[in-house]
Coordinates of C-alpha atoms in Angstrom, one line a residue:
X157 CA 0.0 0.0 0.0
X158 CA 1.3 3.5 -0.6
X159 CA -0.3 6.7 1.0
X160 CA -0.1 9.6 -1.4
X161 CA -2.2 13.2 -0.9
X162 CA -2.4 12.2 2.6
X163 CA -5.0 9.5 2.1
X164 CA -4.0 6.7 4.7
X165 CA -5.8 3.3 4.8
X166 CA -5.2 -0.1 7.0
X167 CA -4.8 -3.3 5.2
X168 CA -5.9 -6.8 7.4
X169 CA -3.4 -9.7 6.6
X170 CA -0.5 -7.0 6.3
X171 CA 2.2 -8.8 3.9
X172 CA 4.8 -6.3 3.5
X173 CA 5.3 -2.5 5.3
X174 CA 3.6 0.2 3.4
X175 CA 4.9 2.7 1.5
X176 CA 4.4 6.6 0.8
X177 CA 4.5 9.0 -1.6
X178 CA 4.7 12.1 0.9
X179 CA 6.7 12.3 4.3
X180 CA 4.1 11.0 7.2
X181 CA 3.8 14.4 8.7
X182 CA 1.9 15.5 5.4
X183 CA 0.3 11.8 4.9
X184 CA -1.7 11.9 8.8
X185 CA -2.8 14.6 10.2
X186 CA -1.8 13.5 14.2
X187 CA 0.8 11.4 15.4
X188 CA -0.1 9.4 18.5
X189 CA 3.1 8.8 20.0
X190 CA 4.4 6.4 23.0
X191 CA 6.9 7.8 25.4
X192 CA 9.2 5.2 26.5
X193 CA 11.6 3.9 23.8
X194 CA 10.0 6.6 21.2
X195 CA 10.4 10.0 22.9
X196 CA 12.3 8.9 25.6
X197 CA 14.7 6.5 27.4
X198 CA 13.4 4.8 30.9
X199 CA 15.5 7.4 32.7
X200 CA 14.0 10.1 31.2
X201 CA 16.7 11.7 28.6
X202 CA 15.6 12.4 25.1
X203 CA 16.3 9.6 22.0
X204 CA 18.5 11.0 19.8
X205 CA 17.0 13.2 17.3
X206 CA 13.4 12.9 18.7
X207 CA 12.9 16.4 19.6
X208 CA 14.3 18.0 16.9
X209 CA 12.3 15.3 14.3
X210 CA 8.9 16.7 17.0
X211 CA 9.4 19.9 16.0
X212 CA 10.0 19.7 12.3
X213 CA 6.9 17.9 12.4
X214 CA 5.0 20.0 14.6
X215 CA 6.4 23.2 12.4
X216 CA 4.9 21.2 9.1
X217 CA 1.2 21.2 10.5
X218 CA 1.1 17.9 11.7
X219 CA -0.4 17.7 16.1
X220 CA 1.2 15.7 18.2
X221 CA 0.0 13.8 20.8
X222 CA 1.6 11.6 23.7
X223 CA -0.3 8.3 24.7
X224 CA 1.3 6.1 27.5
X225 CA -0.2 3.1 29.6
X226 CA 1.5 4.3 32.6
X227 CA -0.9 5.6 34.5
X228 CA 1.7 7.3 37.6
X229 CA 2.0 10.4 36.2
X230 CA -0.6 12.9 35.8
X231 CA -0.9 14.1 32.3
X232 CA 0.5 17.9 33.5
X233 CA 3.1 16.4 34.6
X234 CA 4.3 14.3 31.4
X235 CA 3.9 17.9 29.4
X236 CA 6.0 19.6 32.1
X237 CA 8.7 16.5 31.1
X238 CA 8.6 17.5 27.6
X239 CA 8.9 20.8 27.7
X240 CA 12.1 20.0 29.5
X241 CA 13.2 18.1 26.6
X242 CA 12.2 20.6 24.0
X243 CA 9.2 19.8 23.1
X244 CA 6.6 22.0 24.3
X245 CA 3.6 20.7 25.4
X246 CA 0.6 20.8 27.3
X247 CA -1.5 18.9 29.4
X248 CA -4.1 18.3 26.9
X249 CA -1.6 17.1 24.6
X250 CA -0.8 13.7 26.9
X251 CA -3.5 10.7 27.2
X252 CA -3.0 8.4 29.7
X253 CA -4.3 4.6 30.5
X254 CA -5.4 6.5 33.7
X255 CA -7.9 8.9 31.6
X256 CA -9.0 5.9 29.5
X257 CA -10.1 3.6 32.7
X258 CA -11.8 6.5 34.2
X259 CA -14.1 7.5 31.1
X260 CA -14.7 3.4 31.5
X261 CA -15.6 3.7 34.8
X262 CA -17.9 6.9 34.7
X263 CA -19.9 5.0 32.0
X264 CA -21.0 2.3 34.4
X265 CA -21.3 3.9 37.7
X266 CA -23.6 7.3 39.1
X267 CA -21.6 10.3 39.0
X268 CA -20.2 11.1 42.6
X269 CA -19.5 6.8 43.2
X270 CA -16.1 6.2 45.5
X271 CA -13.9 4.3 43.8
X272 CA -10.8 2.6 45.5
X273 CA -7.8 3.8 43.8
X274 CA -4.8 1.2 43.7
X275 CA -2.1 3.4 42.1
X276 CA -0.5 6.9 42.1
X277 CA -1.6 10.4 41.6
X278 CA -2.4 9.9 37.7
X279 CA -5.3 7.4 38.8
X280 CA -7.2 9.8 41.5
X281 CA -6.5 13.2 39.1
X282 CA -8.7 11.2 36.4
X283 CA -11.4 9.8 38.3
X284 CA -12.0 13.5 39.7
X285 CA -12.4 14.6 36.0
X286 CA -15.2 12.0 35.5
X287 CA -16.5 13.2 38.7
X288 CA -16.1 10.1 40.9
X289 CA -14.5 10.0 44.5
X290 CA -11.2 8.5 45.0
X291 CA -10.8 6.6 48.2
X292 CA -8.6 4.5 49.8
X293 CA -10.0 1.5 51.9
X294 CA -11.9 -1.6 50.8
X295 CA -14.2 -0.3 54.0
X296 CA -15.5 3.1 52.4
X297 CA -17.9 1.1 50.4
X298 CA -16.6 2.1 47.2
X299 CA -19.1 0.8 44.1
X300 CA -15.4 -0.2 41.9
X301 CA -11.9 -1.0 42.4
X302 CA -9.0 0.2 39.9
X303 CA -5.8 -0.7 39.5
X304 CA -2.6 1.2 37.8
X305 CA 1.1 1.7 38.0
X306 CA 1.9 3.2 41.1
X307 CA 5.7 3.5 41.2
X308 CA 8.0 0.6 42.6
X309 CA 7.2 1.9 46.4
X310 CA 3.8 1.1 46.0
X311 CA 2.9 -0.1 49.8
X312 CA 1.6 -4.0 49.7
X313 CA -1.2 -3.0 51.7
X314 CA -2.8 -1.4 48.8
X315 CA -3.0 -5.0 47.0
X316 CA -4.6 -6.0 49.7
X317 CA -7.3 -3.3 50.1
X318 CA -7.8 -4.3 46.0
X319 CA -8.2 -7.9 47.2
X320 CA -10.5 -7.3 50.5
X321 CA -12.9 -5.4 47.6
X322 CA -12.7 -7.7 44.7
X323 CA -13.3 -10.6 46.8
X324 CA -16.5 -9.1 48.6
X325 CA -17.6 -8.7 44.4
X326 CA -16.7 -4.7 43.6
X327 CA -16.3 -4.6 40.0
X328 CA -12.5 -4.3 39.5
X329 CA -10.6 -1.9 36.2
X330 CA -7.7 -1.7 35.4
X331 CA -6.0 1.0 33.7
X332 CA -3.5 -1.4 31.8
X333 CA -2.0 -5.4 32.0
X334 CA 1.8 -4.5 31.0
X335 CA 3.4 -6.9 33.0
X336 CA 7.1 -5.1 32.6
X337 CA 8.3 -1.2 33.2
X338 CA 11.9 -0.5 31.4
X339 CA 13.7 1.6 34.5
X340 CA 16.9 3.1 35.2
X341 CA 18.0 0.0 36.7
X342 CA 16.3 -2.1 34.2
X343 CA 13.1 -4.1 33.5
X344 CA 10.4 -3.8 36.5
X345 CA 7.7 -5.4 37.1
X346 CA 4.7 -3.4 35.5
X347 CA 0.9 -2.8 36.5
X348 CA -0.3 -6.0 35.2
X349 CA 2.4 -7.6 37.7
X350 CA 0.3 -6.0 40.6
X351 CA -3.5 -7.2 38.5
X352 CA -1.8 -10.8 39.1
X353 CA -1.5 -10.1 42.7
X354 CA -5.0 -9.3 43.4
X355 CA -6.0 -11.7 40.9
X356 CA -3.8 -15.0 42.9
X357 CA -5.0 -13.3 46.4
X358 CA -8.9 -13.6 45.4
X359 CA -8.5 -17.2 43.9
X360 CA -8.7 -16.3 40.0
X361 CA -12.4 -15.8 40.5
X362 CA -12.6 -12.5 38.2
X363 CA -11.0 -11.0 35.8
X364 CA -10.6 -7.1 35.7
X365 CA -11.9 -5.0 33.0
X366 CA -8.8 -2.9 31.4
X367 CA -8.5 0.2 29.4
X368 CA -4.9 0.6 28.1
X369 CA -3.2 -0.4 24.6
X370 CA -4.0 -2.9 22.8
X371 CA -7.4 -2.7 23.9
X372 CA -9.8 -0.1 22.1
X373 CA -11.0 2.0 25.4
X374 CA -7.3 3.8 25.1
X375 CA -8.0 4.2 21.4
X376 CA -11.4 5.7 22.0
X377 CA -9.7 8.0 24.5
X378 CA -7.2 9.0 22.1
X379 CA -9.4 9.8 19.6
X380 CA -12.3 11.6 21.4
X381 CA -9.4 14.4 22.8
X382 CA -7.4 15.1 19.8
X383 CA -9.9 14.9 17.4
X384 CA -7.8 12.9 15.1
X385 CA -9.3 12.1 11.3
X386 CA -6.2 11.2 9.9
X387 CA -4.2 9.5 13.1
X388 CA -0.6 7.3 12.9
X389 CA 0.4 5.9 15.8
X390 CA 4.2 5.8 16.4
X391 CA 5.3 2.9 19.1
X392 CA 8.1 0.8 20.1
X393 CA 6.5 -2.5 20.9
X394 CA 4.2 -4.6 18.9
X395 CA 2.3 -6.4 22.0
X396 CA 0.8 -2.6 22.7
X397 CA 1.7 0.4 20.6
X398 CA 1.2 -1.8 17.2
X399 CA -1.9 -4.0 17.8
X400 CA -3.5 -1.2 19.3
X401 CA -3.3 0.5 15.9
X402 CA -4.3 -2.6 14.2
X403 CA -7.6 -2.9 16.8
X404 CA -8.4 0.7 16.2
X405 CA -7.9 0.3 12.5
X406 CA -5.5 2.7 11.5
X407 CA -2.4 2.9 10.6
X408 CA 0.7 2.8 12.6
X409 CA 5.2 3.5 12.3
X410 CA 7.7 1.5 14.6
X411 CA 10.7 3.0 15.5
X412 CA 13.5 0.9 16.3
X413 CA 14.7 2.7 19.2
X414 CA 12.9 0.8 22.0
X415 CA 12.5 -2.8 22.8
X416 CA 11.7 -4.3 19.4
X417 CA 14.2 -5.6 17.5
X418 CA 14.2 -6.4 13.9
X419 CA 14.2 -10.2 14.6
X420 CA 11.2 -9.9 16.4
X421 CA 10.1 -7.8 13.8
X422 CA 10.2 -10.3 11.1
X423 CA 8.7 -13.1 13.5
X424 CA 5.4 -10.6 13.9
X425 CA 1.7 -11.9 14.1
X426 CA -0.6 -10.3 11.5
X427 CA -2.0 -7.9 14.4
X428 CA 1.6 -7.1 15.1
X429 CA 2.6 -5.9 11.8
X430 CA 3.0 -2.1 11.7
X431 CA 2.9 0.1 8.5
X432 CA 5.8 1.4 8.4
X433 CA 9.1 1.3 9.9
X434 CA 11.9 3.6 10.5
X435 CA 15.1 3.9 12.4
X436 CA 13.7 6.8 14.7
X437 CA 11.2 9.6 14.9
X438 CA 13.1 11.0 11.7
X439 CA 11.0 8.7 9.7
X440 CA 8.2 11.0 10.4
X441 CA 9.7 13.2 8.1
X442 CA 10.0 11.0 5.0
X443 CA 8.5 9.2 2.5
X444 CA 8.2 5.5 3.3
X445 CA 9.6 3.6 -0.1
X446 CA 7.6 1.0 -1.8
X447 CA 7.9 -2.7 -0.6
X448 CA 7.2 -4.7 -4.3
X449 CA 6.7 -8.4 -4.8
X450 CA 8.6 -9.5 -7.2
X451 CA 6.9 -11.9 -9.4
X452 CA 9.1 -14.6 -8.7
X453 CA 9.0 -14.9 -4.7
X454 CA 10.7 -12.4 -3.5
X455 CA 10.5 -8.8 -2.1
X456 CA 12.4 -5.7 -3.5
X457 CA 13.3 -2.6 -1.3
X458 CA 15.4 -0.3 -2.6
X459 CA 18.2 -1.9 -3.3
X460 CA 17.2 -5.2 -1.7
X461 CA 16.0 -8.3 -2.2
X462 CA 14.6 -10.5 0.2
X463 CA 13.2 -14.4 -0.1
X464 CA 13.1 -17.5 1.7
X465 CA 15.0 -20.9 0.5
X466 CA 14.8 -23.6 2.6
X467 CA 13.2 -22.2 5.7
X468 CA 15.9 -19.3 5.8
X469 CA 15.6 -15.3 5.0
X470 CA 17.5 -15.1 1.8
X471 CA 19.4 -11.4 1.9
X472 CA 20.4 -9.7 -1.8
X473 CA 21.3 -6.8 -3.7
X474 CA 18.9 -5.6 -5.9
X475 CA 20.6 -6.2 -9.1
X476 CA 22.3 -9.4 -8.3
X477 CA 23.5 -12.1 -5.7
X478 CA 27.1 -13.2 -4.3
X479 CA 29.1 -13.2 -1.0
X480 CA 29.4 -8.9 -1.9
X481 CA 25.5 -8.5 -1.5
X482 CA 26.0 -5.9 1.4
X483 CA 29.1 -4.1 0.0
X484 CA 27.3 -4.0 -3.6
X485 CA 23.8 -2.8 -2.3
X486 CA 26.2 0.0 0.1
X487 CA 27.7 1.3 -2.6
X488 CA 24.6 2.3 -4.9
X489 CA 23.7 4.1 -1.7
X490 CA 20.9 1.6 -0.6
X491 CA 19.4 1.6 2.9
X492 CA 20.3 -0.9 5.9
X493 CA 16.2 -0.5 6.6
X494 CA 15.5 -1.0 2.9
X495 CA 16.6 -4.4 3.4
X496 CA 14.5 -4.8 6.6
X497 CA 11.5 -3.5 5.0
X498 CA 12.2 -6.4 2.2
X499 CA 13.2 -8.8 4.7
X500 CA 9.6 -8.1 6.2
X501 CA 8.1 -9.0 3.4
X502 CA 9.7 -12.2 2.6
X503 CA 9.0 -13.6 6.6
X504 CA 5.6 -12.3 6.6
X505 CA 4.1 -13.6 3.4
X506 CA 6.3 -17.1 4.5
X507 CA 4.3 -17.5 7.6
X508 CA 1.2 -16.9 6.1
X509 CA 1.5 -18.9 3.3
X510 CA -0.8 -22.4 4.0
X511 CA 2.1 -24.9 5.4
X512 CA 4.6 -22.2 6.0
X513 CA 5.9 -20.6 9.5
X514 CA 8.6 -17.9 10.6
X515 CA 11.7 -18.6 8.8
X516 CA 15.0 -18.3 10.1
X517 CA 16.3 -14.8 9.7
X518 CA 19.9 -15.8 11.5
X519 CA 22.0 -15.6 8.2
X520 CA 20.3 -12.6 7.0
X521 CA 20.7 -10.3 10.2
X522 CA 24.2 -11.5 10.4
X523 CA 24.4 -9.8 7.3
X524 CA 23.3 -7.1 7.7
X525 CA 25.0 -6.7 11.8
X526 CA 21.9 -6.0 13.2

């Protein structure tokens, strides 16, 4: 598929990254960006050339918004981070998991209902915006019980407050299920960690309802306060950021600065498969080239070819084969991620085909040293 006058679509059954005739900041008209790994490292630095690639795009029209899971932070909070960073921003610019579980919550409960609040400031801001009462203790007869990130000193007493409730039957939310947070330190465990807690204490009797990415109450959040028509979401992982695009059918770009890698790129499930790809949030900024099957099996990028023989990704230059593929295809000037893009192609349509599966990329990657 390419995207040219800004007209976007979502293919099912994805086969091969899209391409596009314009950069993506002309192509959508709001980018829906993740945080962590996309914007910013776990400790809270910039990625390399993410806030000057933010504000070319900003500068070219195109709104920006920030969606995150982690439901810690309040959303004034997250702009006063980017700002920081460079990248101005407002409060009404960040949507959280938190804002998502409220709006879930306020559907299904009278206005003014106490809700017990396991989690951190982000939680108790959005439930006062629906109009509900935090509270604390399973005895202040709340009417729901919802869970969210709430930082690593989160006291265990508050898991058991969630537990006394859930197991006298309050309804129980969830703002997301990520069961790992990247840290300073390195990975954590995340909110969905502390769901299985209270989910073990009460005997696995219920399940809790939950709001974050993948699931389409964060995209209906995200949607209903930007006022997207045109949206692209930009993510680092596939398990949240990607198939949360794909249930929310629109369109989405990984960037290969967070915790996907290209292998697990290539191993993707159909609601994994993103759009496009790029390096960083410069791709935002470009064109995304054409990904064309070949006739003949294989995949052409740029100045790639990509195709499977014998279970195995087959890696070559555009114009020919040999042990010189890499240094060939280098010097016309083609692109590392060309050859990813192709590579895609060739694992994707392998695993889909009737019979097939994910073939092995080893030799390939090796290639390529990535």
């Amino acid at each position: 598929m390419t995207v040219r006058n800004g007209q976007g679509r979502r293919e099912g059954g994805r086969k091969h990254p899209g391409g596009s005739a314009v950069a993506l900041s002309e192509a959508y008209d709001t980018a829906l960006l993740d945080l962590d790994g996309v914007v910013y490292f776990a400790g809270g630095a910039a990625i390399p050339y993410a806030v000057e690639a933010l504000g070319a795009a900003r500068a070219g029209g195109m709104h920006l918004a920030y969606v995150t899971n982690n439901a810690l932070r309040t959303p004034g909070e997250v702009a006063e981070h980017l700002t920081e960073l460079g990248v101005p921003s407002e409060a009404g610019d960040v949507i959280t998991s938190a804002q998502a579980v409220a709006r879930m919550i306020a559907d299904e409960v009278p206005a003014g209902s106490r809700v017990l609040v396991v989690g951190g400031e982000g939680l108790r801001v959005a439930l006062r915006e629906r109009g509900l009462v935090p509270v604390e203790s399973a005895d202040d007869d709340p009417v729901a019980v919802v869970q969210g990130y709430g930082g690593p000193g989160m006291p265990w007493a508050r898991f058991a407050e969630a537990a006394y409730a859930v197991g006298r039957g309050v309804p129980w939310y969830a703002s997301n299920t990520d069961l790992t947070i990247p840290g300073t330190r390195g990975i954590g465990p995340g909110n969905g960690a502390a769901v299985e807690v209270v989910r073990i204490a009460t005997g696995h009797r219920v399940e809790p309802k939950v709001a974050g990415k993948p699931l389409p109450p964060m995209h209906r959040e995200t949607v209903l306060r930007t006022g997207a028509e045109r949206p692209l979401v930009v993510g680092d992982r596939l398990d949240t950021d990607i198939e949360g695009a794909f249930n929310g059918g629109v369109d989405s770009l990984l960037v290969l600065t967070g915790v996907t890698d290209v292998a697990q790129l290539l191993a993707a499930v159909p609601e994994h498969r993103p759009t496009y790809v790029a390096a960083d949030l410069r791709g935002l900024l470009v064109g995304q080239p054409e990904v064309v099957a070949d006739g003949d099996g294989g995949f052409v990028c740029g100045g790639w070819r990509a195709s499977v023989s014998g279970g195995e990704l087959v890696l070559d230059g555009a114009r020919g084969e040999g042990a010189d593929v890499l240094d060939a295809a280098r010097g016309e000037g083609a692109d590392v991620l060309d050859a990813v893009r192709a590579l895609c192609g060739a694992a994707w349509s392998e695993a889909d085909r009737p019979g097939g599966g994910v073939p092995d990329a080893g030799k390939a990657l090796a290639l390529l040293g990535v």
